[in-house]
Amino acid sequence: MILDFFKKYFLVLIMIFFVGCKSDDDTPIIEEDTINGFWLAEDKGYVIEFTDDEDILYTINTSGCSIADDNFKIEELAGLQLEMLNNNELIGRSELIASDIKFIRLENQNEFCLADQISETDDPKVNFDHFWNIFNDYYAFFETRNVDWSQYEDLGEQVTSENFYQVIGELVLLLNDGHVAIDDEENNISIDAGLPNLLERLNAGLTGDLIIDSDETYDMLYNQRLEIIALKYLGGEYKLDESGNIAWGIIDNIGYVNILGMEGYSDDESTELQILNSILDEMMDDFKNSGVSKLIIDVRFNGGGYDMVSVEIASRFVDQERLVFSKKARLGDSFTETTSVSVSPKGDFQFTDEIILLTSPLTASAAEVFTLCMKDLSYVTIVGDNTNGVFSDILVHALPNGALVGLSNEIYSDAQGVVYEAIGVGPLEVNRVPLFTNDDYLEENDSGIDRAVEILSGGN
């Protein structure tokens, strides 16, 4: 469903940031008596308290400190490996995440989260102050999204228990950012700041009863489209990996691969890339053995996942090592050190002949990172519509009332330094094809694939 589509990014929470203390030949073992204490990830606004028993995750902003998780079982999480550089510096690294997370040891809790200063209250004015300051401290795109956040600081004087979520909901909707959300499960509140703009874009080619105004209409269009691709275009003959993330086959002697997600290839993040690569090996062998010389890669239905899954997939379609993107996080009035990411050829066979990359407004987050990896290749042509325009990993903070707030605090740029936030990566006008149209639905066609086949068959 549409709301679930957005929630799957937002409610990842801290799973992608922290894991158990593992070790191998290259990673020092972190003993409990050395790691115990308080650690600050300044650009995230996170303080972790490691103890002999239950660990605690705090989120901090100018207004104060809230408990995000008071039973933070770091040993149950996977993905990130902790490495202690010295007694006061800790680095978190993961093969799934493009940049490291840096922690600095705090001498004591008092610096940020003194026990009697921790906010745990439903008071709407206190919660508004935290909400406003979380964005004021960490959000990276006020200028890009054309929002003057400072003018709303005094709204806290007007909030009540009855209008609290209405007020902050209207504020986040101003940002038009699909990586901004508010979620309060206890009160059944879910606000997705990018949803109105997404619906407007998806509805641009639709009229009448097909206008998407409910989850049911969206599901109908989405499911019909996937069925048409599978049955009409692939003739029911295709392979699908066990996770349901990648399907591939042949359309009119043209290779076709639909990448539906950039995560979930394994139940254990520690084997995510290993299993992904076994799938990619099989897929690439199939394309090599089929003798196809042209390929369609479809990421129109891909809502994202892990950046390095995208890079790993792109490695099967590059001819040489290339810088593909860089990222940095907001840190006060400046930014963290920039992390640059390159992609290199991987596997026994790389497809470097003519490729059409299909994109849409549903192409978001890590799937957009994939477009950054592919767009500058001379043999790649983008067809479809601009991607969603949300690249940042989602930073999640807790309000004093227990609600969660997600926001974008990282800036991604392509190899030339261009930032596509709020714009998305898209095709030339001649190759612009809406994802959904009345004609496609009624005639059971896919105009995006039709245009891709036309180009690859020698059409203009």
Short mmCIF file of N, CA, C and O in Angstrom, two decimals, residues 77-122:
data_model
loop_
_atom_site.label_atom_id
_atom_site.label_comp_id
_atom_site.label_asym_id
_atom_site.label_seq_id
_atom_site.Cartn_x
_atom_site.Cartn_y
_atom_site.Cartn_z
N LEU A 77 21.28 -6.83 16.60
CA LEU A 77 21.23 -6.16 15.31
C LEU A 77 22.40 -6.62 14.44
O LEU A 77 23.40 -7.14 14.92
N ALA A 78 22.27 -6.40 13.12
CA ALA A 78 23.30 -6.85 12.19
C ALA A 78 23.61 -5.78 11.18
O ALA A 78 22.83 -4.86 10.98
N GLY A 79 24.77 -5.89 10.57
CA GLY A 79 25.14 -4.98 9.50
C GLY A 79 26.36 -4.16 9.80
O GLY A 79 27.30 -4.12 9.01
N LEU A 80 26.40 -3.47 10.93
CA LEU A 80 27.51 -2.58 11.25
C LEU A 80 28.49 -3.29 12.18
O LEU A 80 28.09 -4.00 13.08
N GLN A 81 29.78 -3.07 11.92
CA GLN A 81 30.82 -3.57 12.81
C GLN A 81 31.44 -2.39 13.53
O GLN A 81 31.73 -1.36 12.93
N LEU A 82 31.62 -2.53 14.84
CA LEU A 82 32.20 -1.47 15.65
C LEU A 82 33.70 -1.69 15.79
O LEU A 82 34.14 -2.79 16.10
N GLU A 83 34.44 -0.64 15.55
CA GLU A 83 35.89 -0.69 15.70
C GLU A 83 36.33 0.46 16.59
O GLU A 83 36.05 1.62 16.31
N MET A 84 37.02 0.14 17.68
CA MET A 84 37.51 1.18 18.57
C MET A 84 38.89 1.63 18.11
O MET A 84 39.85 0.87 18.11
N LEU A 85 38.96 2.88 17.66
CA LEU A 85 40.24 3.42 17.20
C LEU A 85 41.16 3.71 18.38
O LEU A 85 42.37 3.50 18.31
N ASN A 86 40.60 4.22 19.44
CA ASN A 86 41.31 4.44 20.69
C ASN A 86 40.25 4.52 21.77
O ASN A 86 39.08 4.28 21.51
N ASN A 87 40.64 4.86 22.99
CA ASN A 87 39.70 4.84 24.09
C ASN A 87 38.56 5.85 23.93
O ASN A 87 37.52 5.72 24.57
N ASN A 88 38.74 6.84 23.05
CA ASN A 88 37.75 7.91 22.92
C ASN A 88 37.09 7.99 21.55
O ASN A 88 36.26 8.87 21.33
N GLU A 89 37.47 7.11 20.61
CA GLU A 89 36.90 7.16 19.27
C GLU A 89 36.44 5.77 18.84
O GLU A 89 37.17 4.79 18.98
N LEU A 90 35.24 5.73 18.29
CA LEU A 90 34.61 4.49 17.85
C LEU A 90 34.08 4.70 16.44
O LEU A 90 33.49 5.74 16.14
N ILE A 91 34.30 3.71 15.57
CA ILE A 91 33.82 3.81 14.19
C ILE A 91 32.87 2.64 13.92
O ILE A 91 33.15 1.50 14.27
N GLY A 92 31.74 2.96 13.29
CA GLY A 92 30.82 1.92 12.84
C GLY A 92 30.89 1.81 11.33
O GLY A 92 30.73 2.81 10.63
N ARG A 93 31.17 0.60 10.83
CA ARG A 93 31.27 0.39 9.39
C ARG A 93 30.36 -0.76 8.98
O ARG A 93 30.17 -1.71 9.72
N SER A 94 29.83 -0.64 7.78
CA SER A 94 29.01 -1.71 7.22
C SER A 94 29.23 -1.78 5.72
O SER A 94 29.36 -0.73 5.07
N GLU A 95 29.25 -2.98 5.18
CA GLU A 95 29.39 -3.13 3.73
C GLU A 95 28.12 -2.70 3.00
O GLU A 95 28.12 -2.55 1.78
N LEU A 96 27.04 -2.46 3.75
CA LEU A 96 25.78 -2.05 3.13
C LEU A 96 25.59 -0.54 3.10
O LEU A 96 24.72 -0.04 2.39
N ILE A 97 26.38 0.19 3.88
CA ILE A 97 26.20 1.63 4.04
C ILE A 97 27.42 2.34 3.47
O ILE A 97 28.56 1.93 3.69
N ALA A 98 27.19 3.43 2.75
CA ALA A 98 28.26 4.09 2.01
C ALA A 98 29.26 4.82 2.90
O ALA A 98 30.42 4.96 2.54
N SER A 99 28.83 5.32 4.05
CA SER A 99 29.72 6.12 4.89
C SER A 99 29.79 5.55 6.30
O SER A 99 28.85 4.91 6.78
N ASP A 100 30.92 5.78 6.96
CA ASP A 100 31.11 5.33 8.34
C ASP A 100 30.33 6.22 9.30
O ASP A 100 29.98 7.36 8.97
N ILE A 101 30.06 5.70 10.49
CA ILE A 101 29.45 6.48 11.56
C ILE A 101 30.49 6.64 12.66
O ILE A 101 31.05 5.65 13.14
N LYS A 102 30.75 7.88 13.03
CA LYS A 102 31.81 8.17 13.98
C LYS A 102 31.22 8.52 15.34
O LYS A 102 30.29 9.31 15.44
N PHE A 103 31.78 7.92 16.39
CA PHE A 103 31.34 8.16 17.76
C PHE A 103 32.51 8.70 18.58
O PHE A 103 33.64 8.26 18.41
N ILE A 104 32.19 9.63 19.46
CA ILE A 104 33.17 10.17 20.40
C ILE A 104 32.70 9.86 21.82
O ILE A 104 31.54 10.06 22.15
N ARG A 105 33.61 9.35 22.64
CA ARG A 105 33.25 9.04 24.03
C ARG A 105 32.99 10.32 24.82
O ARG A 105 33.75 11.30 24.70
N LEU A 106 31.90 10.33 25.56
CA LEU A 106 31.60 11.43 26.47
C LEU A 106 32.12 11.08 27.86
O LEU A 106 32.05 9.93 28.29
N GLU A 107 32.61 12.09 28.55
CA GLU A 107 33.14 11.83 29.89
C GLU A 107 32.06 11.33 30.82
O GLU A 107 32.29 10.49 31.67
N ASN A 108 30.86 11.87 30.66
CA ASN A 108 29.73 11.42 31.47
C ASN A 108 28.44 11.79 30.77
O ASN A 108 28.43 12.44 29.74
N GLN A 109 27.34 11.37 31.36
CA GLN A 109 26.03 11.59 30.76
C GLN A 109 25.63 13.06 30.82
O GLN A 109 24.83 13.53 30.01
N ASN A 110 26.18 13.79 31.76
CA ASN A 110 25.69 15.13 32.05
C ASN A 110 25.79 16.08 30.86
O ASN A 110 25.01 17.01 30.74
N GLU A 111 26.74 15.82 29.97
CA GLU A 111 26.99 16.76 28.88
C GLU A 111 25.75 16.95 28.00
O GLU A 111 25.49 18.04 27.51
N PHE A 112 24.99 15.88 27.78
CA PHE A 112 23.83 15.99 26.91
C PHE A 112 22.54 15.46 27.52
O PHE A 112 21.47 16.00 27.29
N CYS A 113 22.64 14.40 28.28
CA CYS A 113 21.43 13.73 28.74
C CYS A 113 21.48 13.46 30.24
O CYS A 113 21.44 12.31 30.68
N LEU A 114 21.58 14.49 31.02
CA LEU A 114 21.52 14.34 32.46
C LEU A 114 20.19 13.69 32.83
O LEU A 114 19.15 14.01 32.26
N ALA A 115 20.25 12.75 33.75
CA ALA A 115 19.08 11.92 34.03
C ALA A 115 17.81 12.74 34.28
O ALA A 115 16.75 12.43 33.74
N ASP A 116 17.90 13.82 35.05
CA ASP A 116 16.69 14.58 35.36
C ASP A 116 16.36 15.62 34.28
O ASP A 116 15.42 16.40 34.41
N GLN A 117 17.13 15.61 33.17
CA GLN A 117 16.84 16.51 32.05
C GLN A 117 16.20 15.77 30.88
O GLN A 117 15.80 16.40 29.90
N ILE A 118 16.12 14.46 30.95
CA ILE A 118 15.54 13.69 29.86
C ILE A 118 14.05 13.96 29.77
O ILE A 118 13.33 13.88 30.77
N SER A 119 13.61 14.29 28.59
CA SER A 119 12.20 14.67 28.39
C SER A 119 11.35 13.43 28.12
O SER A 119 11.56 12.75 27.12
N GLU A 120 10.42 13.16 28.98
CA GLU A 120 9.42 12.11 28.77
C GLU A 120 8.08 12.70 29.19
O GLU A 120 7.68 12.63 30.35
N THR A 121 7.40 13.31 28.22
CA THR A 121 6.17 14.03 28.54
C THR A 121 5.28 14.13 27.30
O THR A 121 5.77 14.13 26.17
N ASP A 122 3.97 14.24 27.53
CA ASP A 122 3.02 14.47 26.45
C ASP A 122 2.72 15.96 26.27
O ASP A 122 1.91 16.32 25.41
#
